[in-house]
Amino acid sequence: MSATALPSSAASRRRARLPSGTLGLGIGTLWLSIIVLLPLSAVVARAFDGGLSTFWDAVSNRQAVSALTFTVGVSIVAAAVNAVMGTLLAWVLVRDRFRGKGLVNAFVDLPFALPTIVAGLTLLALYGPRSPIGVNVAFTQFAVLLALLFVTMPFVVRAVQPVLIEIDREMEQAALSLGASNGTVFRRIILPNLVPALLSGAALAFARAVGEFGSVILISGNIPFQTQVSSVYAFKLIESDAPISAAAVSTVLLAISLVVLIGIRGLGRWGARHDR
Amino acid sequence: MIVERRWRIGLRVVALGWFLLLLLAPVGLVFYRTFEHGVGAVIDSITTPAAVSAFWLTIEVTAIAVPLNAIVGVLMALALARGRFRGKALLNGLLDLPFAISPVVIGLSLVLLYGRTGWFGPWLADHGIQIIFSVPGIVLATIFVSLPFVAREVTPVLREIGDEQEQAAATLGAGGWTTFRRITFPAIRWGLAYGIVLSVARAIGEFGAVSVVSGRVAGETMTLTLLVQQRFENFDLAGAYAASTLLAVIALLTLLVMTRINPRREEHDS
Amino acid sequence: MITVRDVTKHFGTFAALDGISLEVPDGSLTALLGPSGSGKSTLLRVIAGLEGPDSGSVEINGQDATGVPPQRRGIGFVFQHYAAFKHMTVRDNVAFGLTVRKLPKGQVKGKVDELLGIVGLSGYQDRYPNQLSGGQRQRMALARALAVEPRVLLLDEPFGALDAKVRTELREWLRVLHERVPVTTILVTHDQEEAMSVADRIVVMNEGHIEQVGHPRELYDAPANQFVMGFLGPVSRLGERFVRPHDISVDSVPVDGGVQALVTRVVHLGFEVRAELRIDGEESVSVQLTRDDAHRLDLAPGEIVWLRPPRDERVLDVA
């Protein structure tokens, strides 16, 4: 076919076929429905299998409430601590220069790559009964916090880093030229621009922490009313063949995840409001 | 800001100290403890029949879950980046779910669907299909948790490159598949690679959901992560460390691959 | 008065500034003019304290400012890309320096309103920078810098990011503003037209050195060297001399001291006419004439004319 030949009229009548979205939409929706939506709706449905009162009993009994309050509480603390330390780490990774920085940067993702059970085991090794430095926090609430700090460490760092990289350095210089001290520059110029990303990262960390299982089970001892988190409680319910109660507790956890996810979306939009 | 030297060093020390105490030291200690008594013992520990079959089961499950999620992920990315349809936000949101849901809930959801007393339970029993407490259940759990990565990594790449090149290809006579193969795919390959690496790491490392659906039958439904837990519970600490080290090495390799891919990703976009 | 003494600044092995000494008189509007890499922005930032020199000193109003951080130098700085605090309103942007100095709220408000009036942004107090045009953002940036009553106003290619039309408007506006608020101002630009139209003193820089300092007219009519001459305007080479194209006399008959040339190209640009001519079959010379002169000579390609260089003081010998 010569290079100047025009496509046949039949071919040109066929509309240009680009790798289109419709196929993806169909398959993607189907896949998501089968893999994600269907199972999750089974959970919610089963939770109410015995009626509203059974559901309520399952989530409001002492152990369930204790587990939930502990879980939410320790997750908030973990998210808050990581908000501060994660921002600090991001700052050092973006603004500072030292040998091995690239290595540290790569390692920040380790909690994403490492299996949670292994993470728990490593923390137990260093901060448990056979600790070489004599620090033993196993079977305490602090141990749970430690595990959550480990697995949620990258969230805030990775959320804040790109914003710090993108921030207009000249804004800071302008503030300096106007007489602001370093502290003022950080407080009034840098931080306000970091806040949306920071909150997003912290929210994601919180959502992850609330559901965390593998890293917690070895080091916490899973002591009911003390160091037992909701996911472990639900697991126990599954093992004791109480699916409705397990489903009820899971529904609560699911609801928390959903609320946080919706919040993060909103944060994204709020954060971009001054951009152009 | 022009940060004084004192402050800069101080911040660095605190940040790196945190990093060391929380991350490096625990992992480093396990490595050390593992090889304390020589490499030989470690090799023995990870070549027991149970360990070997756990390893291969993990690989097998990953080899099924990741390609499926990759293909669907690319298709979803195309839909999210190119398509115009209502409910795009909903699709986006659903894609985020596996990140935010507890693995125990994920495991439970599969049990409530495919288990003995689940929605499909009776039908599956009638047809002699075993999902829960068997490999298919583990596969489903792994697919669930590793689902979003490819879609999440490829979508922004597609958005950024735009579809002009594809339109140009179409005007030159290329059909849908050819355009994808020769134009779209080369453009997304680093984002795709990165997403696949993340999925693999997630799949290999999954514990909680698999815990619920597995049944932990040695040699059949025991994955590497479950093996770690079992050995720990059987007071075989050395064995647990050995299996952990194997998993940690895989994780580190994953990190290494990620750092190699990252610069390619960025330069490819610009 | 700003005094820069023997300032040197290296970035790695690259010498951005090489022993620069300069005096900037009070109340003047001085332009630092030069091509990219000449060091003009670096010099501005050294004066501002945003960069520290490797050696040399900076004095502001008689006090040594060399080690003093930018916060305490009493400067105002305006950036090419505005550096607007995008998360703050226009009012908060302009008020920033005042709130840092902890002035009472009422006083701050009054000053902000006054300044916004001066820069023509009254009524924009509650807008955000992303709702303003480029020109408006830059005017806001100027108001912000002036709010703290700086001793020196430093502008780093302030109109570089703006459309040509807005650029011209703001140049004129800056000149008027300077007459109204006569603070010592230093402007960095690579545009000679901008420097010539706005500044009352120009410092021509090249490769980390100062080539010449003077009044715009001085620099144009009596350039110190070929670089300055070429940077500030068009140059034609006539034999062993550099001459301005519009200073060359063109005659249709032989004249004393004239040289014969062949017209190869004539371009009519409305009010002026540019012609290319060839001398001895080799060199090409550009000449600029008024429309009337070109008409009188009946200038067309193929014509023979005689070129005469201007009076001595408008000529530069080839080094």
PDB file of C-alpha atoms in Angstrom, chain A residues 18-254:
ATOM      1  CA  LEU A  18      -8.652   4.239  20.514  1.00  0.00           C
ATOM      2  CA  PRO A  19      -7.857   2.122  23.574  1.00  0.00           C
ATOM      3  CA  SER A  20     -11.086   3.349  24.949  1.00  0.00           C
ATOM      4  CA  GLY A  21     -12.481   3.721  28.378  1.00  0.00           C
ATOM      5  CA  THR A  22     -15.691   1.790  27.921  1.00  0.00           C
ATOM      6  CA  LEU A  23     -14.111  -1.637  27.899  1.00  0.00           C
ATOM      7  CA  GLY A  24     -12.122  -0.744  30.974  1.00  0.00           C
ATOM      8  CA  LEU A  25     -15.141   0.650  32.684  1.00  0.00           C
ATOM      9  CA  GLY A  26     -17.132  -2.496  32.135  1.00  0.00           C
ATOM     10  CA  ILE A  27     -14.489  -4.954  33.147  1.00  0.00           C
ATOM     11  CA  GLY A  28     -13.230  -2.813  35.980  1.00  0.00           C
ATOM     12  CA  THR A  29     -16.664  -2.392  37.474  1.00  0.00           C
ATOM     13  CA  LEU A  30     -17.356  -6.093  37.166  1.00  0.00           C
ATOM     14  CA  TRP A  31     -14.066  -6.996  38.753  1.00  0.00           C
ATOM     15  CA  LEU A  32     -14.468  -4.554  41.608  1.00  0.00           C
ATOM     16  CA  SER A  33     -17.983  -5.755  42.217  1.00  0.00           C
ATOM     17  CA  ILE A  34     -17.083  -9.407  42.372  1.00  0.00           C
ATOM     18  CA  ILE A  35     -13.860  -9.059  44.292  1.00  0.00           C
ATOM     19  CA  VAL A  36     -14.646  -6.162  46.607  1.00  0.00           C
ATOM     20  CA  LEU A  37     -18.257  -5.082  46.737  1.00  0.00           C
ATOM     21  CA  LEU A  38     -19.946  -8.429  46.879  1.00  0.00           C
ATOM     22  CA  PRO A  39     -17.919  -9.808  49.770  1.00  0.00           C
ATOM     23  CA  LEU A  40     -18.182  -6.585  51.740  1.00  0.00           C
ATOM     24  CA  SER A  41     -21.934  -6.442  51.332  1.00  0.00           C
ATOM     25  CA  ALA A  42     -22.068  -9.994  52.638  1.00  0.00           C
ATOM     26  CA  VAL A  43     -20.426  -8.716  55.796  1.00  0.00           C
ATOM     27  CA  VAL A  44     -22.885  -5.907  56.292  1.00  0.00           C
ATOM     28  CA  ALA A  45     -25.831  -8.123  55.472  1.00  0.00           C
ATOM     29  CA  ARG A  46     -24.762 -10.835  57.886  1.00  0.00           C
ATOM     30  CA  ALA A  47     -24.193  -8.293  60.612  1.00  0.00           C
ATOM     31  CA  PHE A  48     -27.893  -7.576  60.649  1.00  0.00           C
ATOM     32  CA  ASP A  49     -28.927 -11.191  60.130  1.00  0.00           C
ATOM     33  CA  GLY A  50     -30.208 -11.432  63.644  1.00  0.00           C
ATOM     34  CA  GLY A  51     -31.916  -8.086  63.583  1.00  0.00           C
ATOM     35  CA  LEU A  52     -30.968  -4.708  64.918  1.00  0.00           C
ATOM     36  CA  SER A  53     -30.846  -5.755  68.544  1.00  0.00           C
ATOM     37  CA  THR A  54     -28.413  -8.605  67.911  1.00  0.00           C
ATOM     38  CA  PHE A  55     -26.238  -6.205  65.981  1.00  0.00           C
ATOM     39  CA  TRP A  56     -26.350  -3.742  68.794  1.00  0.00           C
ATOM     40  CA  ASP A  57     -25.475  -6.372  71.385  1.00  0.00           C
ATOM     41  CA  ALA A  58     -22.519  -7.488  69.346  1.00  0.00           C
ATOM     42  CA  VAL A  59     -21.032  -4.030  69.089  1.00  0.00           C
ATOM     43  CA  SER A  60     -21.958  -2.621  72.445  1.00  0.00           C
ATOM     44  CA  ASN A  61     -20.888  -5.353  74.790  1.00  0.00           C
ATOM     45  CA  ARG A  62     -18.041  -4.533  77.127  1.00  0.00           C
ATOM     46  CA  GLN A  63     -15.313  -6.315  75.279  1.00  0.00           C
ATOM     47  CA  ALA A  64     -16.295  -4.939  71.902  1.00  0.00           C
ATOM     48  CA  VAL A  65     -16.471  -1.405  73.228  1.00  0.00           C
ATOM     49  CA  SER A  66     -13.203  -1.756  75.064  1.00  0.00           C
ATOM     50  CA  ALA A  67     -11.473  -3.069  71.953  1.00  0.00           C
ATOM     51  CA  LEU A  68     -12.935  -0.326  69.795  1.00  0.00           C
ATOM     52  CA  THR A  69     -12.085   2.548  72.101  1.00  0.00           C
ATOM     53  CA  PHE A  70      -8.581   1.233  72.542  1.00  0.00           C
ATOM     54  CA  THR A  71      -8.159   0.715  68.799  1.00  0.00           C
ATOM     55  CA  VAL A  72      -9.413   4.157  67.844  1.00  0.00           C
ATOM     56  CA  GLY A  73      -7.476   5.801  70.633  1.00  0.00           C
ATOM     57  CA  VAL A  74      -4.153   4.216  69.897  1.00  0.00           C
ATOM     58  CA  SER A  75      -4.645   4.773  66.166  1.00  0.00           C
ATOM     59  CA  ILE A  76      -5.218   8.463  66.721  1.00  0.00           C
ATOM     60  CA  VAL A  77      -2.050   8.670  68.790  1.00  0.00           C
ATOM     61  CA  ALA A  78      -0.097   6.766  66.151  1.00  0.00           C
ATOM     62  CA  ALA A  79      -1.408   9.037  63.414  1.00  0.00           C
ATOM     63  CA  ALA A  80      -0.599  12.138  65.445  1.00  0.00           C
ATOM     64  CA  VAL A  81       2.930  11.046  66.311  1.00  0.00           C
ATOM     65  CA  ASN A  82       3.574  10.117  62.710  1.00  0.00           C
ATOM     66  CA  ALA A  83       2.167  13.442  61.582  1.00  0.00           C
ATOM     67  CA  VAL A  84       4.932  15.185  63.480  1.00  0.00           C
ATOM     68  CA  MET A  85       7.766  12.722  62.926  1.00  0.00           C
ATOM     69  CA  GLY A  86       6.738  12.043  59.350  1.00  0.00           C
ATOM     70  CA  THR A  87       6.833  15.740  58.533  1.00  0.00           C
ATOM     71  CA  LEU A  88      10.212  16.004  60.219  1.00  0.00           C
ATOM     72  CA  LEU A  89      11.555  13.070  58.255  1.00  0.00           C
ATOM     73  CA  ALA A  90      10.155  14.474  55.024  1.00  0.00           C
ATOM     74  CA  TRP A  91      11.788  17.819  55.794  1.00  0.00           C
ATOM     75  CA  VAL A  92      15.169  16.237  56.361  1.00  0.00           C
ATOM     76  CA  LEU A  93      14.849  14.123  53.219  1.00  0.00           C
ATOM     77  CA  VAL A  94      13.927  17.113  51.050  1.00  0.00           C
ATOM     78  CA  ARG A  95      15.952  19.982  52.481  1.00  0.00           C
ATOM     79  CA  ASP A  96      19.000  18.361  54.009  1.00  0.00           C
ATOM     80  CA  ARG A  97      21.989  16.728  52.366  1.00  0.00           C
ATOM     81  CA  PHE A  98      23.992  13.908  53.844  1.00  0.00           C
ATOM     82  CA  ARG A  99      25.602  10.685  52.807  1.00  0.00           C
ATOM     83  CA  GLY A 100      23.157   7.817  52.674  1.00  0.00           C
ATOM     84  CA  LYS A 101      20.138  10.044  52.193  1.00  0.00           C
ATOM     85  CA  GLY A 102      19.078   8.072  49.131  1.00  0.00           C
ATOM     86  CA  LEU A 103      19.228   4.885  51.133  1.00  0.00           C
ATOM     87  CA  VAL A 104      17.112   6.301  53.932  1.00  0.00           C
ATOM     88  CA  ASN A 105      14.626   7.577  51.383  1.00  0.00           C
ATOM     89  CA  ALA A 106      14.293   4.135  49.845  1.00  0.00           C
ATOM     90  CA  PHE A 107      13.962   2.472  53.238  1.00  0.00           C
ATOM     91  CA  VAL A 108      11.050   4.656  54.244  1.00  0.00           C
ATOM     92  CA  ASP A 109       8.944   2.398  52.054  1.00  0.00           C
ATOM     93  CA  LEU A 110      10.026  -0.717  53.945  1.00  0.00           C
ATOM     94  CA  PRO A 111       6.846  -0.916  56.059  1.00  0.00           C
ATOM     95  CA  PHE A 112       4.899  -1.004  52.807  1.00  0.00           C
ATOM     96  CA  ALA A 113       6.946  -3.888  51.483  1.00  0.00           C
ATOM     97  CA  LEU A 114       7.472  -5.928  54.627  1.00  0.00           C
ATOM     98  CA  PRO A 115       4.818  -8.442  55.713  1.00  0.00           C
ATOM     99  CA  THR A 116       3.066  -7.277  58.867  1.00  0.00           C
ATOM    100  CA  ILE A 117       3.802 -10.495  60.744  1.00  0.00           C
ATOM    101  CA  VAL A 118       7.504 -10.014  60.085  1.00  0.00           C
ATOM    102  CA  ALA A 119       7.266  -6.394  61.215  1.00  0.00           C
ATOM    103  CA  GLY A 120       5.721  -7.543  64.476  1.00  0.00           C
ATOM    104  CA  LEU A 121       8.415 -10.139  64.936  1.00  0.00           C
ATOM    105  CA  THR A 122      11.229  -7.634  64.456  1.00  0.00           C
ATOM    106  CA  LEU A 123       9.720  -5.250  66.985  1.00  0.00           C
ATOM    107  CA  LEU A 124       9.291  -8.104  69.406  1.00  0.00           C
ATOM    108  CA  ALA A 125      12.926  -9.031  68.979  1.00  0.00           C
ATOM    109  CA  LEU A 126      14.198  -5.563  69.857  1.00  0.00           C
ATOM    110  CA  TYR A 127      11.571  -4.406  72.332  1.00  0.00           C
ATOM    111  CA  GLY A 128      10.318  -7.703  73.790  1.00  0.00           C
ATOM    112  CA  PRO A 129      11.380 -10.170  76.461  1.00  0.00           C
ATOM    113  CA  ARG A 130      14.675 -11.026  74.786  1.00  0.00           C
ATOM    114  CA  SER A 131      15.613  -7.463  74.009  1.00  0.00           C
ATOM    115  CA  PRO A 132      19.364  -6.916  73.725  1.00  0.00           C
ATOM    116  CA  ILE A 133      18.982  -3.367  75.030  1.00  0.00           C
ATOM    117  CA  GLY A 134      16.863  -4.329  77.987  1.00  0.00           C
ATOM    118  CA  VAL A 135      13.716  -2.623  76.752  1.00  0.00           C
ATOM    119  CA  ASN A 136      10.687  -4.845  77.180  1.00  0.00           C
ATOM    120  CA  VAL A 137       7.305  -3.393  76.312  1.00  0.00           C
ATOM    121  CA  ALA A 138       5.671  -6.624  75.154  1.00  0.00           C
ATOM    122  CA  PHE A 139       2.082  -7.183  76.231  1.00  0.00           C
ATOM    123  CA  THR A 140       1.541  -3.506  76.966  1.00  0.00           C
ATOM    124  CA  GLN A 141      -0.594  -0.939  75.207  1.00  0.00           C
ATOM    125  CA  PHE A 142       2.619   0.829  74.254  1.00  0.00           C
ATOM    126  CA  ALA A 143       3.582  -2.262  72.255  1.00  0.00           C
ATOM    127  CA  VAL A 144       0.490  -1.815  70.118  1.00  0.00           C
ATOM    128  CA  LEU A 145       1.384   1.817  69.572  1.00  0.00           C
ATOM    129  CA  LEU A 146       4.888   0.808  68.549  1.00  0.00           C
ATOM    130  CA  ALA A 147       3.593  -1.672  65.994  1.00  0.00           C
ATOM    131  CA  LEU A 148       1.188   0.895  64.560  1.00  0.00           C
ATOM    132  CA  LEU A 149       3.930   3.500  64.351  1.00  0.00           C
ATOM    133  CA  PHE A 150       6.020   1.047  62.350  1.00  0.00           C
ATOM    134  CA  VAL A 151       3.412   0.118  59.782  1.00  0.00           C
ATOM    135  CA  THR A 152       2.065   3.652  59.283  1.00  0.00           C
ATOM    136  CA  MET A 153       5.402   5.428  59.181  1.00  0.00           C
ATOM    137  CA  PRO A 154       5.581   5.968  55.404  1.00  0.00           C
ATOM    138  CA  PHE A 155       2.135   7.498  54.992  1.00  0.00           C
ATOM    139  CA  VAL A 156       2.779  11.016  56.201  1.00  0.00           C
ATOM    140  CA  VAL A 157       6.337  11.111  54.846  1.00  0.00           C
ATOM    141  CA  ARG A 158       5.228  10.194  51.342  1.00  0.00           C
ATOM    142  CA  ALA A 159       2.256  12.546  51.475  1.00  0.00           C
ATOM    143  CA  VAL A 160       4.296  15.558  52.569  1.00  0.00           C
ATOM    144  CA  GLN A 161       7.442  14.985  50.523  1.00  0.00           C
ATOM    145  CA  PRO A 162       6.071  15.959  47.087  1.00  0.00           C
ATOM    146  CA  VAL A 163       4.461  19.090  48.502  1.00  0.00           C
ATOM    147  CA  LEU A 164       7.713  20.138  50.129  1.00  0.00           C
ATOM    148  CA  ILE A 165       9.548  19.546  46.899  1.00  0.00           C
ATOM    149  CA  GLU A 166       7.063  21.613  44.921  1.00  0.00           C
ATOM    150  CA  ILE A 167       6.779  24.488  47.333  1.00  0.00           C
ATOM    151  CA  ASP A 168       7.833  27.822  45.882  1.00  0.00           C
ATOM    152  CA  ARG A 169      11.126  28.625  47.616  1.00  0.00           C
ATOM    153  CA  GLU A 170      10.709  32.226  46.592  1.00  0.00           C
ATOM    154  CA  MET A 171       7.690  32.511  48.887  1.00  0.00           C
ATOM    155  CA  GLU A 172      10.028  31.713  51.760  1.00  0.00           C
ATOM    156  CA  GLN A 173      12.626  34.183  50.516  1.00  0.00           C
ATOM    157  CA  ALA A 174       9.962  36.832  50.123  1.00  0.00           C
ATOM    158  CA  ALA A 175       8.878  36.256  53.715  1.00  0.00           C
ATOM    159  CA  LEU A 176      12.489  36.524  54.881  1.00  0.00           C
ATOM    160  CA  SER A 177      12.980  39.755  52.965  1.00  0.00           C
ATOM    161  CA  LEU A 178       9.900  41.127  54.734  1.00  0.00           C
ATOM    162  CA  GLY A 179      11.492  40.508  58.080  1.00  0.00           C
ATOM    163  CA  ALA A 180      10.128  37.120  59.146  1.00  0.00           C
ATOM    164  CA  SER A 181      12.254  34.840  61.303  1.00  0.00           C
ATOM    165  CA  ASN A 182      12.821  31.233  60.274  1.00  0.00           C
ATOM    166  CA  GLY A 183      10.212  30.101  62.766  1.00  0.00           C
ATOM    167  CA  THR A 184       7.661  32.531  61.366  1.00  0.00           C
ATOM    168  CA  VAL A 185       8.430  31.419  57.840  1.00  0.00           C
ATOM    169  CA  PHE A 186       7.807  27.815  58.787  1.00  0.00           C
ATOM    170  CA  ARG A 187       4.673  28.580  60.763  1.00  0.00           C
ATOM    171  CA  ARG A 188       2.981  31.034  58.388  1.00  0.00           C
ATOM    172  CA  ILE A 189       4.285  30.096  54.971  1.00  0.00           C
ATOM    173  CA  ILE A 190       5.437  26.487  54.810  1.00  0.00           C
ATOM    174  CA  LEU A 191       3.124  24.737  57.238  1.00  0.00           C
ATOM    175  CA  PRO A 192      -0.165  26.115  55.850  1.00  0.00           C
ATOM    176  CA  ASN A 193       0.842  24.762  52.471  1.00  0.00           C
ATOM    177  CA  LEU A 194       1.674  21.377  53.956  1.00  0.00           C
ATOM    178  CA  VAL A 195      -1.445  20.963  56.057  1.00  0.00           C
ATOM    179  CA  PRO A 196      -3.784  19.363  53.482  1.00  0.00           C
ATOM    180  CA  ALA A 197      -1.207  16.744  52.482  1.00  0.00           C
ATOM    181  CA  LEU A 198      -0.258  16.218  56.102  1.00  0.00           C
ATOM    182  CA  LEU A 199      -3.841  15.623  57.153  1.00  0.00           C
ATOM    183  CA  SER A 200      -4.403  13.297  54.198  1.00  0.00           C
ATOM    184  CA  GLY A 201      -1.403  11.240  55.118  1.00  0.00           C
ATOM    185  CA  ALA A 202      -2.378  11.163  58.765  1.00  0.00           C
ATOM    186  CA  ALA A 203      -5.928  10.139  57.910  1.00  0.00           C
ATOM    187  CA  LEU A 204      -4.680   7.287  55.745  1.00  0.00           C
ATOM    188  CA  ALA A 205      -2.336   6.266  58.543  1.00  0.00           C
ATOM    189  CA  PHE A 206      -5.263   6.284  60.943  1.00  0.00           C
ATOM    190  CA  ALA A 207      -7.400   4.125  58.648  1.00  0.00           C
ATOM    191  CA  ARG A 208      -4.581   1.653  58.268  1.00  0.00           C
ATOM    192  CA  ALA A 209      -3.885   1.597  61.977  1.00  0.00           C
ATOM    193  CA  VAL A 210      -7.486   0.934  62.928  1.00  0.00           C
ATOM    194  CA  GLY A 211      -7.532  -2.270  60.901  1.00  0.00           C
ATOM    195  CA  GLU A 212      -3.999  -3.443  61.615  1.00  0.00           C
ATOM    196  CA  PHE A 213      -3.671  -7.090  62.557  1.00  0.00           C
ATOM    197  CA  GLY A 214      -0.458  -8.933  61.720  1.00  0.00           C
ATOM    198  CA  SER A 215       2.060  -6.624  63.385  1.00  0.00           C
ATOM    199  CA  VAL A 216       0.024  -6.368  66.564  1.00  0.00           C
ATOM    200  CA  ILE A 217      -0.775  -9.954  67.414  1.00  0.00           C
ATOM    201  CA  LEU A 218       2.661 -11.132  68.465  1.00  0.00           C
ATOM    202  CA  ILE A 219       3.816  -8.183  70.507  1.00  0.00           C
ATOM    203  CA  SER A 220       0.600  -7.162  72.230  1.00  0.00           C
ATOM    204  CA  GLY A 221      -0.442 -10.447  73.730  1.00  0.00           C
ATOM    205  CA  ASN A 222      -3.988  -9.612  72.668  1.00  0.00           C
ATOM    206  CA  ILE A 223      -5.113  -9.283  76.269  1.00  0.00           C
ATOM    207  CA  PRO A 224      -8.853  -8.616  76.300  1.00  0.00           C
ATOM    208  CA  PHE A 225      -9.812  -5.284  77.818  1.00  0.00           C
ATOM    209  CA  GLN A 226      -6.183  -4.208  77.764  1.00  0.00           C
ATOM    210  CA  THR A 227      -4.244  -4.734  74.585  1.00  0.00           C
ATOM    211  CA  GLN A 228      -6.804  -6.301  72.328  1.00  0.00           C
ATOM    212  CA  VAL A 229      -7.608  -4.384  69.163  1.00  0.00           C
ATOM    213  CA  SER A 230     -10.871  -4.675  67.254  1.00  0.00           C
ATOM    214  CA  SER A 231      -9.422  -6.660  64.368  1.00  0.00           C
ATOM    215  CA  VAL A 232      -8.093  -9.266  66.791  1.00  0.00           C
ATOM    216  CA  TYR A 233     -11.423  -9.319  68.598  1.00  0.00           C
ATOM    217  CA  ALA A 234     -13.180  -9.921  65.303  1.00  0.00           C
ATOM    218  CA  PHE A 235     -10.714 -12.687  64.491  1.00  0.00           C
ATOM    219  CA  LYS A 236     -11.470 -14.344  67.817  1.00  0.00           C
ATOM    220  CA  LEU A 237     -15.163 -14.155  67.067  1.00  0.00           C
ATOM    221  CA  ILE A 238     -14.610 -15.821  63.717  1.00  0.00           C
ATOM    222  CA  GLU A 239     -12.629 -18.582  65.338  1.00  0.00           C
ATOM    223  CA  SER A 240     -15.290 -19.118  67.987  1.00  0.00           C
ATOM    224  CA  ASP A 241     -17.827 -19.547  65.209  1.00  0.00           C
ATOM    225  CA  ALA A 242     -19.768 -16.371  65.931  1.00  0.00           C
ATOM    226  CA  PRO A 243     -20.047 -15.002  62.420  1.00  0.00           C
ATOM    227  CA  ILE A 244     -22.842 -12.567  63.114  1.00  0.00           C
ATOM    228  CA  SER A 245     -20.953 -10.873  65.933  1.00  0.00           C
ATOM    229  CA  ALA A 246     -17.789 -10.888  63.860  1.00  0.00           C
ATOM    230  CA  ALA A 247     -19.705  -9.328  60.986  1.00  0.00           C
ATOM    231  CA  ALA A 248     -21.145  -6.692  63.285  1.00  0.00           C
ATOM    232  CA  VAL A 249     -17.761  -5.641  64.621  1.00  0.00           C
ATOM    233  CA  SER A 250     -16.385  -5.712  61.087  1.00  0.00           C
ATOM    234  CA  THR A 251     -19.201  -3.465  59.920  1.00  0.00           C
ATOM    235  CA  VAL A 252     -18.191  -0.878  62.457  1.00  0.00           C
ATOM    236  CA  LEU A 253     -14.587  -1.050  61.274  1.00  0.00           C
ATOM    237  CA  LEU A 254     -15.790  -0.789  57.688  1.00  0.00           C
TER     238      LEU A 254
END
